[in-house]
Amino acid sequence: MTEPVQESGESSSFGQERDPARVVAFSDAVIAIAITLLVLEIHPPSDTSHLLHGLAELWPSYLAYAVTFMLIGQVWANHHIMFDHIRSADRLVLFLNTVLLMDIAFLPFAASVLAEAFRDGHGQRTAVVLHGIAFELAAVLFNVIWWHARHDRRLLATTIDAAGVTAISRRFQLAVVWLGVGILLGALLPVLGVAVISAFILYYWLPIAGEIARARRRRDGGGRA
């Protein structure tokens, strides 16, 4: 038995509920700009007479670019996962998502600081912590938005069941812990902090099994009909 879908435009304690399509479109635009700006922080060597050596010395910029690009890519993917199941957005969702986008727009700067610190050999701990905190804030905001949306299932669509909600919640909660550990380790040993956060990238591209269980059951059931 499916839950009744409330009409878009219904009012709540947090204002009128709206179709989240524009939220997703605006978010995609901000994320696309932020992820594109990353490459602008990689400046070509000024001394072209030793170009190969100069390019090799830019390895901190390549590292910061790759790690941050893939992490922002995960932010984009998880943002879609979340809003695939949010049927309407009230003003609190709009506000929290705006704060999330403000944090995402900051990430190219954090990546630039990280690259500069490793290139100069100074301030590496501070740079890793700054970079990690920027993503930690994004992880916290994901959890808050999802918690608010799933509260009483008022903002959620019927495309996801309780098991799927729990699976996404656990994935988002794990991100807070994982990045937090990376920040703490980075404050002690910068290279280890970067390694832990990089390992986070590999794990988080795996599918959320609980999220797709209902869709699989529905597909299998339709095949037998």
PDB file of N, CA and C in Angstrom, residues 39-48 51 54-55 58 62:
ATOM      1  N   VAL A  39      40.553  23.423 -12.232  1.00  0.00           N
ATOM      2  CA  VAL A  39      41.673  23.347 -13.168  1.00  0.00           C
ATOM      3  C   VAL A  39      42.347  24.701 -13.346  1.00  0.00           C
ATOM      4  N   LEU A  40      41.639  25.787 -13.067  1.00  0.00           N
ATOM      5  CA  LEU A  40      42.228  27.119 -13.202  1.00  0.00           C
ATOM      6  C   LEU A  40      43.269  27.388 -12.130  1.00  0.00           C
ATOM      7  N   GLU A  41      43.282  26.556 -11.089  1.00  0.00           N
ATOM      8  CA  GLU A  41      44.277  26.712 -10.032  1.00  0.00           C
ATOM      9  C   GLU A  41      45.605  26.044 -10.385  1.00  0.00           C
ATOM     10  N   ILE A  42      45.631  25.348 -11.512  1.00  0.00           N
ATOM     11  CA  ILE A  42      46.890  24.728 -11.968  1.00  0.00           C
ATOM     12  C   ILE A  42      47.527  25.669 -12.975  1.00  0.00           C
ATOM     13  N   HIS A  43      48.606  26.312 -12.568  1.00  0.00           N
ATOM     14  CA  HIS A  43      49.265  27.303 -13.419  1.00  0.00           C
ATOM     15  C   HIS A  43      50.471  26.678 -14.125  1.00  0.00           C
ATOM     16  N   PRO A  44      50.611  26.854 -15.422  1.00  0.00           N
ATOM     17  CA  PRO A  44      51.737  26.262 -16.151  1.00  0.00           C
ATOM     18  C   PRO A  44      53.062  26.849 -15.695  1.00  0.00           C
ATOM     19  N   PRO A  45      54.151  26.087 -15.825  1.00  0.00           N
ATOM     20  CA  PRO A  45      55.479  26.586 -15.412  1.00  0.00           C
ATOM     21  C   PRO A  45      55.878  27.811 -16.228  1.00  0.00           C
ATOM     22  N   SER A  46      56.511  28.749 -15.556  1.00  0.00           N
ATOM     23  CA  SER A  46      56.966  29.966 -16.245  1.00  0.00           C
ATOM     24  C   SER A  46      58.257  29.719 -17.016  1.00  0.00           C
ATOM     25  N   ASP A  47      59.040  28.730 -16.575  1.00  0.00           N
ATOM     26  CA  ASP A  47      60.309  28.413 -17.226  1.00  0.00           C
ATOM     27  C   ASP A  47      60.097  27.249 -18.192  1.00  0.00           C
ATOM     28  N   THR A  48      59.922  27.557 -19.469  1.00  0.00           N
ATOM     29  CA  THR A  48      59.673  26.506 -20.459  1.00  0.00           C
ATOM     30  C   THR A  48      60.959  25.837 -20.941  1.00  0.00           C
ATOM     31  N   LEU A  51      60.748  22.445 -19.127  1.00  0.00           N
ATOM     32  CA  LEU A  51      59.308  22.267 -19.017  1.00  0.00           C
ATOM     33  C   LEU A  51      58.933  20.964 -18.316  1.00  0.00           C
ATOM     34  N   GLY A  54      59.445  21.309 -14.705  1.00  0.00           N
ATOM     35  CA  GLY A  54      58.450  22.225 -14.157  1.00  0.00           C
ATOM     36  C   GLY A  54      57.084  21.581 -14.030  1.00  0.00           C
ATOM     37  N   LEU A  55      56.716  20.792 -15.031  1.00  0.00           N
ATOM     38  CA  LEU A  55      55.437  20.092 -14.970  1.00  0.00           C
ATOM     39  C   LEU A  55      55.421  19.058 -13.845  1.00  0.00           C
ATOM     40  N   LEU A  58      54.656  20.291 -10.385  1.00  0.00           N
ATOM     41  CA  LEU A  58      53.267  20.673 -10.128  1.00  0.00           C
ATOM     42  C   LEU A  58      52.438  19.521  -9.537  1.00  0.00           C
ATOM     43  N   TYR A  62      48.239  18.686  -9.153  1.00  0.00           N
ATOM     44  CA  TYR A  62      47.532  17.557  -9.761  1.00  0.00           C
ATOM     45  C   TYR A  62      46.794  16.748  -8.688  1.00  0.00           C
TER      46      TYR A  62
END
